[in-house]
PDB file of C-alpha atoms in Angstrom:
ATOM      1  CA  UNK A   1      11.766 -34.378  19.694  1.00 76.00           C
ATOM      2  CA  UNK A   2       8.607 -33.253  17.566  1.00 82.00           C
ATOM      3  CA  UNK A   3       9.115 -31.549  14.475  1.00 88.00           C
ATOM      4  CA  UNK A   4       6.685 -30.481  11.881  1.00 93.00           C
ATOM      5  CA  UNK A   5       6.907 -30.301   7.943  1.00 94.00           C
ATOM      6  CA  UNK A   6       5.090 -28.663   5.475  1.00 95.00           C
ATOM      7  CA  UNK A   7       4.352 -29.327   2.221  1.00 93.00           C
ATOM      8  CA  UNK A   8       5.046 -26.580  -0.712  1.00 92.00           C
ATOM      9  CA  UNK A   9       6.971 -23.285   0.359  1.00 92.00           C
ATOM     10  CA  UNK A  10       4.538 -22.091  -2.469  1.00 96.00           C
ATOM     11  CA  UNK A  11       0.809 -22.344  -3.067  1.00 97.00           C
ATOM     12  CA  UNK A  12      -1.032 -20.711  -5.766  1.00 98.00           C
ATOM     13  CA  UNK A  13      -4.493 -20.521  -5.969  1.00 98.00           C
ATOM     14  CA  UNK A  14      -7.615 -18.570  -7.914  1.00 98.00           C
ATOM     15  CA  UNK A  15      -9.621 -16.362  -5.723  1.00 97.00           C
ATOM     16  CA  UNK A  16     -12.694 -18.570  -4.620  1.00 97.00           C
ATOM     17  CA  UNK A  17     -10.622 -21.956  -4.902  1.00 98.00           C
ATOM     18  CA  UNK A  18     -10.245 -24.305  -2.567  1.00 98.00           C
ATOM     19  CA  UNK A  19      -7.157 -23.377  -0.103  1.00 98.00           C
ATOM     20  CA  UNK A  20      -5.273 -26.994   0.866  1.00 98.00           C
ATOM     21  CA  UNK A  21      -1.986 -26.361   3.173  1.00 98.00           C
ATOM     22  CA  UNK A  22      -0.156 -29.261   3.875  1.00 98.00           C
ATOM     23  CA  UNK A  23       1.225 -30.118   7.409  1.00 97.00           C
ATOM     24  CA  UNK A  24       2.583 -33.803   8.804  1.00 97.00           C
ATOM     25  CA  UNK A  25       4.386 -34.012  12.546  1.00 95.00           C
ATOM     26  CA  UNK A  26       6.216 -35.689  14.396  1.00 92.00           C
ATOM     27  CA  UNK A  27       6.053 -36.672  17.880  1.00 86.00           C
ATOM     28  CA  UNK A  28       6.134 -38.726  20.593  1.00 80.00           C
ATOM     29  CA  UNK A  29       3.199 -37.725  23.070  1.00 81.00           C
ATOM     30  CA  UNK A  30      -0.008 -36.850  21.697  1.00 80.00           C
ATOM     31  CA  UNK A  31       0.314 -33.409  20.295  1.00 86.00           C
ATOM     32  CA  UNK A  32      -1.109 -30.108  20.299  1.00 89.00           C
ATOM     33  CA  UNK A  33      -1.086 -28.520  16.728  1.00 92.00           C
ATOM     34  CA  UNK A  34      -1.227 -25.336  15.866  1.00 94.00           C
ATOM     35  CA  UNK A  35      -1.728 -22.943  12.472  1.00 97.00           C
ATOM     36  CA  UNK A  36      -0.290 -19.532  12.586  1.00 96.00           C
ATOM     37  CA  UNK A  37      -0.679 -16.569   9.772  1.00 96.00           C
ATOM     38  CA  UNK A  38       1.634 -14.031   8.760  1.00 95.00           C
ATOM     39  CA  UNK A  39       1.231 -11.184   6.911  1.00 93.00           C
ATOM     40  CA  UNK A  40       3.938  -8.788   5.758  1.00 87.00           C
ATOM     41  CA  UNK A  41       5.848  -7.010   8.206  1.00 85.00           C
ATOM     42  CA  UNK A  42       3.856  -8.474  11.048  1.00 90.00           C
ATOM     43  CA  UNK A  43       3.811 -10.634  13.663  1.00 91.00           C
ATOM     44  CA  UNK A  44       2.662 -14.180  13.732  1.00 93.00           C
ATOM     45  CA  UNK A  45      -1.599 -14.501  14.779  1.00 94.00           C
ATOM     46  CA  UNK A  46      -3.023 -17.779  15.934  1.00 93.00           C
ATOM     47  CA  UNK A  47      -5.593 -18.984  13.117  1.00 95.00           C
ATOM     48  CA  UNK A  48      -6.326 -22.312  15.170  1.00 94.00           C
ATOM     49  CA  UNK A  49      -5.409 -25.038  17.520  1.00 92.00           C
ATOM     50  CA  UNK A  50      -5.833 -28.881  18.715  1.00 92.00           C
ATOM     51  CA  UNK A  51      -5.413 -29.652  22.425  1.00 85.00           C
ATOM     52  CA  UNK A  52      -6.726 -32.853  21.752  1.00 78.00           C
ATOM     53  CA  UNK A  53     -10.712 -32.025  21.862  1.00 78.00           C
ATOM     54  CA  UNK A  54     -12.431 -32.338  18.772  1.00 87.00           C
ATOM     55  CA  UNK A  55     -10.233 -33.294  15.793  1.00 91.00           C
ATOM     56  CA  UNK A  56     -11.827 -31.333  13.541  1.00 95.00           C
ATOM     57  CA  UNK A  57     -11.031 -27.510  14.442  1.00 95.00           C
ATOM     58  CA  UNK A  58     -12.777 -24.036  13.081  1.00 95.00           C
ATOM     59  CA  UNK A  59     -10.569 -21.110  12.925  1.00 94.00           C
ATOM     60  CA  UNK A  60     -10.723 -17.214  12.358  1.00 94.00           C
ATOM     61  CA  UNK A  61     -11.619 -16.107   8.423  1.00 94.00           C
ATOM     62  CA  UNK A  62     -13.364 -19.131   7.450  1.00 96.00           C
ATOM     63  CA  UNK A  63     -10.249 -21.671   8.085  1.00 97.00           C
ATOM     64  CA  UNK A  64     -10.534 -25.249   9.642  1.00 97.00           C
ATOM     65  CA  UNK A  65      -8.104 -28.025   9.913  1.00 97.00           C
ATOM     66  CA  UNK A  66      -8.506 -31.977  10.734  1.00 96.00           C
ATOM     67  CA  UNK A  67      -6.070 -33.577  13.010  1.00 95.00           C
ATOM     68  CA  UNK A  68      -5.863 -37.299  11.688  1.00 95.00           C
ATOM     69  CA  UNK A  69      -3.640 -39.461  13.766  1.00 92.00           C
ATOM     70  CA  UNK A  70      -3.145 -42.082  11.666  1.00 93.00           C
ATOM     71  CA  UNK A  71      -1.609 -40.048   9.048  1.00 95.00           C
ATOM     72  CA  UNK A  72      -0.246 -37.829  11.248  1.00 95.00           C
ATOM     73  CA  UNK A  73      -1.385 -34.664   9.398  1.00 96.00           C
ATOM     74  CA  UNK A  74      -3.138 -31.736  10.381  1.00 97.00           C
ATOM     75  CA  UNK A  75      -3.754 -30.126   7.075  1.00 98.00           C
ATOM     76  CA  UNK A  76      -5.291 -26.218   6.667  1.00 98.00           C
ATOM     77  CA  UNK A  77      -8.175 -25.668   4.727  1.00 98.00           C
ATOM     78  CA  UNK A  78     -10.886 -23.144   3.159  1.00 98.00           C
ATOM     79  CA  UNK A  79     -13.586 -23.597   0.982  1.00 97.00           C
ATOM     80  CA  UNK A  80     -12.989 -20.574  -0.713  1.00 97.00           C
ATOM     81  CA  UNK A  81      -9.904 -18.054  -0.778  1.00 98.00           C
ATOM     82  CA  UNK A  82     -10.302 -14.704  -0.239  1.00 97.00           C
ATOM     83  CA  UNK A  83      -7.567 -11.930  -1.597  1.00 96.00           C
ATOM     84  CA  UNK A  84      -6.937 -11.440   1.802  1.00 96.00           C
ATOM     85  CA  UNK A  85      -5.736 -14.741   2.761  1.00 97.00           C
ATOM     86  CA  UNK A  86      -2.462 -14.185   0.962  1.00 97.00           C
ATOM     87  CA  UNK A  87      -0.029 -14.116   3.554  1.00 96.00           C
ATOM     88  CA  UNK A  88       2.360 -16.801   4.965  1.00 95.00           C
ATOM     89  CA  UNK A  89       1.012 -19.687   6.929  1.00 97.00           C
ATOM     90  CA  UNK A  90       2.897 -21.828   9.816  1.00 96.00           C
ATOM     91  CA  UNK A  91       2.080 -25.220  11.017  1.00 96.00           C
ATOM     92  CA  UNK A  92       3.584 -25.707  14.635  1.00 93.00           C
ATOM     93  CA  UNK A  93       3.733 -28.752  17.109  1.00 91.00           C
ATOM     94  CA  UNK A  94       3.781 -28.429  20.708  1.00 84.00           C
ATOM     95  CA  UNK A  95       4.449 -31.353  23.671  1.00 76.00           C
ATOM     96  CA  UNK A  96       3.410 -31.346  27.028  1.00 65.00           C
ATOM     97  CA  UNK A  97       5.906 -30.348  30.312  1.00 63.00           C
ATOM     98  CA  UNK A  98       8.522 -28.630  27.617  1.00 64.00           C
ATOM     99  CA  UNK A  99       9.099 -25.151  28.198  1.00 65.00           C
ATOM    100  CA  UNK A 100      11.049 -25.207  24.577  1.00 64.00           C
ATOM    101  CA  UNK A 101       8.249 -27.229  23.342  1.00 72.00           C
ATOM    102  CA  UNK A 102       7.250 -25.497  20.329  1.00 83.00           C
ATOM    103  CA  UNK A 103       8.456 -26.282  16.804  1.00 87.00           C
ATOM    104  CA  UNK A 104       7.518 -24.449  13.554  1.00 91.00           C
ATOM    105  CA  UNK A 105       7.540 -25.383  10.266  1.00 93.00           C
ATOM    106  CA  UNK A 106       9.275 -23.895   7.298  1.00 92.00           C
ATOM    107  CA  UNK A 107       6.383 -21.918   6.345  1.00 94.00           C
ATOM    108  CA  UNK A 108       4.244 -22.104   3.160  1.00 96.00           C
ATOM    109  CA  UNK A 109       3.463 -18.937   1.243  1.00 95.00           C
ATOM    110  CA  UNK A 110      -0.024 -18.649   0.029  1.00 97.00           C
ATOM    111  CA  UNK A 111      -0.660 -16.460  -3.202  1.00 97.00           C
ATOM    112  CA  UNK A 112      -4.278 -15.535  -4.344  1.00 97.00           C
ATOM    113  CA  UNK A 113      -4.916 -14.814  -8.187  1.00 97.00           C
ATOM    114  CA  UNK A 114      -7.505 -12.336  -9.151  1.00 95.00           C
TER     115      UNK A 114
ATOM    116  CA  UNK B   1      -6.529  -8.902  28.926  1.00 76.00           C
ATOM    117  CA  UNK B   2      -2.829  -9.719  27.528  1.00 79.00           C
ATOM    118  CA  UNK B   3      -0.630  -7.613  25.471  1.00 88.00           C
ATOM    119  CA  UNK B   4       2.716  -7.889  24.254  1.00 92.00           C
ATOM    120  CA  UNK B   5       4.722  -5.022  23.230  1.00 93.00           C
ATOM    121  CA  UNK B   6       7.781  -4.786  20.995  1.00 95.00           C
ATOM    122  CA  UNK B   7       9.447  -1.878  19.638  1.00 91.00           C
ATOM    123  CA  UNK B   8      11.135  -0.582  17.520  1.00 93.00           C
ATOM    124  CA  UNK B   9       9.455  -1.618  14.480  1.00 93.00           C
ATOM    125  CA  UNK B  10      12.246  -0.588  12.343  1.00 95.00           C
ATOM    126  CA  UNK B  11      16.101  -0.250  12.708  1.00 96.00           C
ATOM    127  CA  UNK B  12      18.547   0.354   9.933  1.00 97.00           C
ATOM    128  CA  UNK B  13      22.219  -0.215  12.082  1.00 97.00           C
ATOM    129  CA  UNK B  14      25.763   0.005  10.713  1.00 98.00           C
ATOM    130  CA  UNK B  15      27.981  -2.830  11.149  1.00 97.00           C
ATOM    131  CA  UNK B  16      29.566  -3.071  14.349  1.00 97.00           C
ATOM    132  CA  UNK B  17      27.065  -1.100  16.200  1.00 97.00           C
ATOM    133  CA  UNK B  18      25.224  -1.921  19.100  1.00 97.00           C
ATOM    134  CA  UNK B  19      21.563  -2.874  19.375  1.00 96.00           C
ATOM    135  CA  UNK B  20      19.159  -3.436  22.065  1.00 96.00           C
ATOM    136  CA  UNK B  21      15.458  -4.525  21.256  1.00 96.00           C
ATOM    137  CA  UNK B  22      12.835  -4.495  23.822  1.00 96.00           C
ATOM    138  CA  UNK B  23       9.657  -6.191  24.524  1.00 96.00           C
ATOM    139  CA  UNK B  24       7.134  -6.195  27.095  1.00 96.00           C
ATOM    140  CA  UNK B  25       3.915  -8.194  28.403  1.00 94.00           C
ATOM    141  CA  UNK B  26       0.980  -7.317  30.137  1.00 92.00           C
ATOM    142  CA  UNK B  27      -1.480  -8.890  32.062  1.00 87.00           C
ATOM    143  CA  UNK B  28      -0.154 -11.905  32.664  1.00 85.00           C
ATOM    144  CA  UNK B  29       2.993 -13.074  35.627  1.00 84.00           C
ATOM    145  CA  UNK B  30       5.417 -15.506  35.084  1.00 86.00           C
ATOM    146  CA  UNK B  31       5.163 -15.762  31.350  1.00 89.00           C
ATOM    147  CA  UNK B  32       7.928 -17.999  29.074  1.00 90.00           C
ATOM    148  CA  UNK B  33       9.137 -15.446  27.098  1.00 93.00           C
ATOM    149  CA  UNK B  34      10.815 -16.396  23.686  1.00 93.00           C
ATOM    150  CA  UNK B  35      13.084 -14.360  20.897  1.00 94.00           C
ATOM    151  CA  UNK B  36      12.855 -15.769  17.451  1.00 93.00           C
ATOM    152  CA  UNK B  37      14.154 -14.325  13.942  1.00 93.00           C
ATOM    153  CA  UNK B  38      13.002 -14.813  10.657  1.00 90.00           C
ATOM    154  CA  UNK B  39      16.127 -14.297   7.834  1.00 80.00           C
ATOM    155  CA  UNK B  40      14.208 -13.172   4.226  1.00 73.00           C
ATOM    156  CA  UNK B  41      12.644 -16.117   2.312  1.00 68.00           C
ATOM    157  CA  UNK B  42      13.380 -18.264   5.851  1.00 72.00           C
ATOM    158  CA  UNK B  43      11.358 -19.740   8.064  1.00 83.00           C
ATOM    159  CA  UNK B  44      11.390 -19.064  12.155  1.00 89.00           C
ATOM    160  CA  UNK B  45      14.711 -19.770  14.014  1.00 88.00           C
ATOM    161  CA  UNK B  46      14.347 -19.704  17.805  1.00 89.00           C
ATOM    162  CA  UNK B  47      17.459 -17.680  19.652  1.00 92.00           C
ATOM    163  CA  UNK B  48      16.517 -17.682  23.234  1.00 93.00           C
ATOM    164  CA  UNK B  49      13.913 -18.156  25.729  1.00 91.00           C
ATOM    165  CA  UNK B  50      13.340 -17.246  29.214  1.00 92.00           C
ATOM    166  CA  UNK B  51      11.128 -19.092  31.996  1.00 89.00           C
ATOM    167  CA  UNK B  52      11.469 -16.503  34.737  1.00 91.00           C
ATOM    168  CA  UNK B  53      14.252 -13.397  35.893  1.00 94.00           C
ATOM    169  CA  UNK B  54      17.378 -14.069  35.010  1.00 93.00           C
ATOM    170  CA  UNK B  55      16.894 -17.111  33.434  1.00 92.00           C
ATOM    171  CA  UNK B  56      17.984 -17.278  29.450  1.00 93.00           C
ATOM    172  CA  UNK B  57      18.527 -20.135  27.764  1.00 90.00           C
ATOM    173  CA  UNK B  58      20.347 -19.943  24.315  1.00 88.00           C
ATOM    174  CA  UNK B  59      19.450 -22.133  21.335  1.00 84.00           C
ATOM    175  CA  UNK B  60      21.625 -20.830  18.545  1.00 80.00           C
ATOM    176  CA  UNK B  61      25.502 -19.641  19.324  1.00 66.00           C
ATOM    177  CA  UNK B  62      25.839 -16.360  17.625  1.00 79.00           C
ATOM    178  CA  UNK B  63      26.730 -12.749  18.890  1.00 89.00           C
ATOM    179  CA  UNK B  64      23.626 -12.033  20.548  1.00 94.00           C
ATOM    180  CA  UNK B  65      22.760 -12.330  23.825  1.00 95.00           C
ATOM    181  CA  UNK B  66      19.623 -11.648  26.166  1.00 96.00           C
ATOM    182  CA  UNK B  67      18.523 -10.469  29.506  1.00 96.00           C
ATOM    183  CA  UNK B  68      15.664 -10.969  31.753  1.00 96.00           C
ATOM    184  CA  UNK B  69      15.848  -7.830  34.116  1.00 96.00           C
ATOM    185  CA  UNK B  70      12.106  -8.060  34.911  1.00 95.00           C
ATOM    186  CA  UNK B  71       8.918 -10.398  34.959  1.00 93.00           C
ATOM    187  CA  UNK B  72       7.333  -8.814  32.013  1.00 93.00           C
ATOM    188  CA  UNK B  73      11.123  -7.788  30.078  1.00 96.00           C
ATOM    189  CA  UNK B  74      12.921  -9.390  27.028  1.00 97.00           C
ATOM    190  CA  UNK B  75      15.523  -7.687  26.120  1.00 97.00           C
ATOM    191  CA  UNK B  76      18.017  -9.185  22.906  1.00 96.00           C
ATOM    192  CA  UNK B  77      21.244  -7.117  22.431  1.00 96.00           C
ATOM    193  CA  UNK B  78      24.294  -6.953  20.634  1.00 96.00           C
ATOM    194  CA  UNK B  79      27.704  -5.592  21.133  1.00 95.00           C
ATOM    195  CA  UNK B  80      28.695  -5.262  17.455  1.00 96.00           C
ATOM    196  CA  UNK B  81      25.926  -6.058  15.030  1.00 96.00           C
ATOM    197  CA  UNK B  82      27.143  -7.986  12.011  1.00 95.00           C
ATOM    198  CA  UNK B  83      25.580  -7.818   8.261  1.00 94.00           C
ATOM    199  CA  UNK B  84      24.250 -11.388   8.895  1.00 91.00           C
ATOM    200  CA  UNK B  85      22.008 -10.357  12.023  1.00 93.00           C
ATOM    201  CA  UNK B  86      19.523  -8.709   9.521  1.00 93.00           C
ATOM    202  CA  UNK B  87      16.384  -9.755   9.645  1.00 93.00           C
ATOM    203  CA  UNK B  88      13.181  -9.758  11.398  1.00 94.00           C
ATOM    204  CA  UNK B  89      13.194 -10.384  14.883  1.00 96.00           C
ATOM    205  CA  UNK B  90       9.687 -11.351  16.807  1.00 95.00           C
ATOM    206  CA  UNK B  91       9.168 -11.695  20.647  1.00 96.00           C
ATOM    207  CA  UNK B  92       6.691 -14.013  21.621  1.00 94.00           C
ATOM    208  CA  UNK B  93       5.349 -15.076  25.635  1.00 92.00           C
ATOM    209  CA  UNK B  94       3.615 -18.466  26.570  1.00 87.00           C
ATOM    210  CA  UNK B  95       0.880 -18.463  29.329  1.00 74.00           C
ATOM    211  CA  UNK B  96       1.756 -22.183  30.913  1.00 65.00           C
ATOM    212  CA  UNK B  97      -2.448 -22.088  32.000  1.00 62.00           C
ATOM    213  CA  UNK B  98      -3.016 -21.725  27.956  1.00 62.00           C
ATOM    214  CA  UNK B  99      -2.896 -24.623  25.952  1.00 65.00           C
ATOM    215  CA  UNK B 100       0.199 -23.908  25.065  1.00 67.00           C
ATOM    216  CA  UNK B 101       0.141 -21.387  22.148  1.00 82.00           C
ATOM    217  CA  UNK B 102       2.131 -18.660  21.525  1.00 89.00           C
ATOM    218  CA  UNK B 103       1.133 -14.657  21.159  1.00 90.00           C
ATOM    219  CA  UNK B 104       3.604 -12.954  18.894  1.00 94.00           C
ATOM    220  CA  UNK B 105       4.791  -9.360  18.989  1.00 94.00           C
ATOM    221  CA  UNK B 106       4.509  -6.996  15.504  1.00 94.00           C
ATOM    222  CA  UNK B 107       8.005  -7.494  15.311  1.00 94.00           C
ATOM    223  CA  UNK B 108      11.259  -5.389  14.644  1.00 95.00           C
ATOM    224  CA  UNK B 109      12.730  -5.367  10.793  1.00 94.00           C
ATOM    225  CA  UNK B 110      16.250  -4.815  11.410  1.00 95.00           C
ATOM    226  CA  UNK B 111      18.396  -3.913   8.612  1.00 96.00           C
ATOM    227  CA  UNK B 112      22.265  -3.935   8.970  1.00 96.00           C
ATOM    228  CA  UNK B 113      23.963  -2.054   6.330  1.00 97.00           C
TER     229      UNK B 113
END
């Protein structure tokens, strides 16, 4: 079964920093990934996906993330954080023909320093 | 266009009590619908999901249960809520013609005191 896990519960940054999330899956078919945002007291909102087109994929607010095969990652980036991205981020794998096909990760919580 | 809507936002229930949290989609037929909760400082636990009327499948035994009555209708209830059912429970539907991804629902914070 695929399974996801990210890297840091935590991450810290300074407002204009570079924003790195980690994520690395797992499956067994080629994938579709996904990166989902969270803010308090609110639902989850896509940010970005992979259905195996490009493997480098823009997002909403300024986000992109790079599926790499090899290392099995599809880490979430920004060039430069914004107060507003402080929130809670999800990395999430989905397979093909499974109607309980998608798995989330543990969630990493993204703080922005003024 | 497609909308999911789930209400209420908040609920503060004693123990024991009942509950019954709804949500709805529209615009689309035939959705997978999905009921997930996220405990504080947890990340998202999947409790049942639907793929047409009638049809629940359960992923975590506990004392919830759900019901399908219509196309568009989740429904997640509880005969007698316990303190440990707190926490903040999203509905979510999959449109199979969609690569896949999920929409979420704002979510109900449910507080069992």
């Amino acid at each position: 079964a695929q399974s996801v896990t990210q890297l840091g519960s935590h991450v810290s940054v300074s407002e204009g920093a570079l924003v790195l999330l980690r994520c690395n899956y797992s499956s067994s078919v080629p994938p579709y990934l996904f990166w989902y945002v969270q803010y308090p007291n609110q639902g989850l909102q896509l940010l970005l996906k992979y259905t195996s087109a490009a493997t480098l994929v823009k997002g909403i607010n300024g986000f992109e993330a790079e599926f790499k095969k090899s290392e099995t990652s599809f880490h979430l980036t920004k060039p430069s954080a914004h107060m507003s991205d402080a929130a809670e981020y999800f990395c999430a794998v989905s397979e093909v023909g499974n109607n309980n096909d998608m798995r989330f990760g543990a969630g990493t919580r993204l703080t922005v320093k003024p | 266009s497609q909308t999911i809507h789930q209400w209420p936002a908040t609920l503060v229930q004693p123990v024991g009590s009942p509950l019954s949290l709804e949500c709805t989609v529209e615009g689309t037929s035939n959705p997978n619908l999905y009921w997930y909760r996220q405990a504080a400082g947890r990340g998202l636990q999947l409790l049942f999901y639907s793929v047409g009327i009638g049809q629940i499948s359960s992923e975590v035994p506990q004392n919830l249960s759900a019901s399908r009555p219509q196309d568009r209708q989740f429904i997640l209830s509880s005969k007698k809520l316990l303190l440990s059912d707190s926490g903040f429970y999203l509905c979510a539907w999959r449109d199979t013609g969609q690569d896949y991804g999920y929409t979420f629902g704002s979510g109900t914070r449910l507080t069992v005191v």
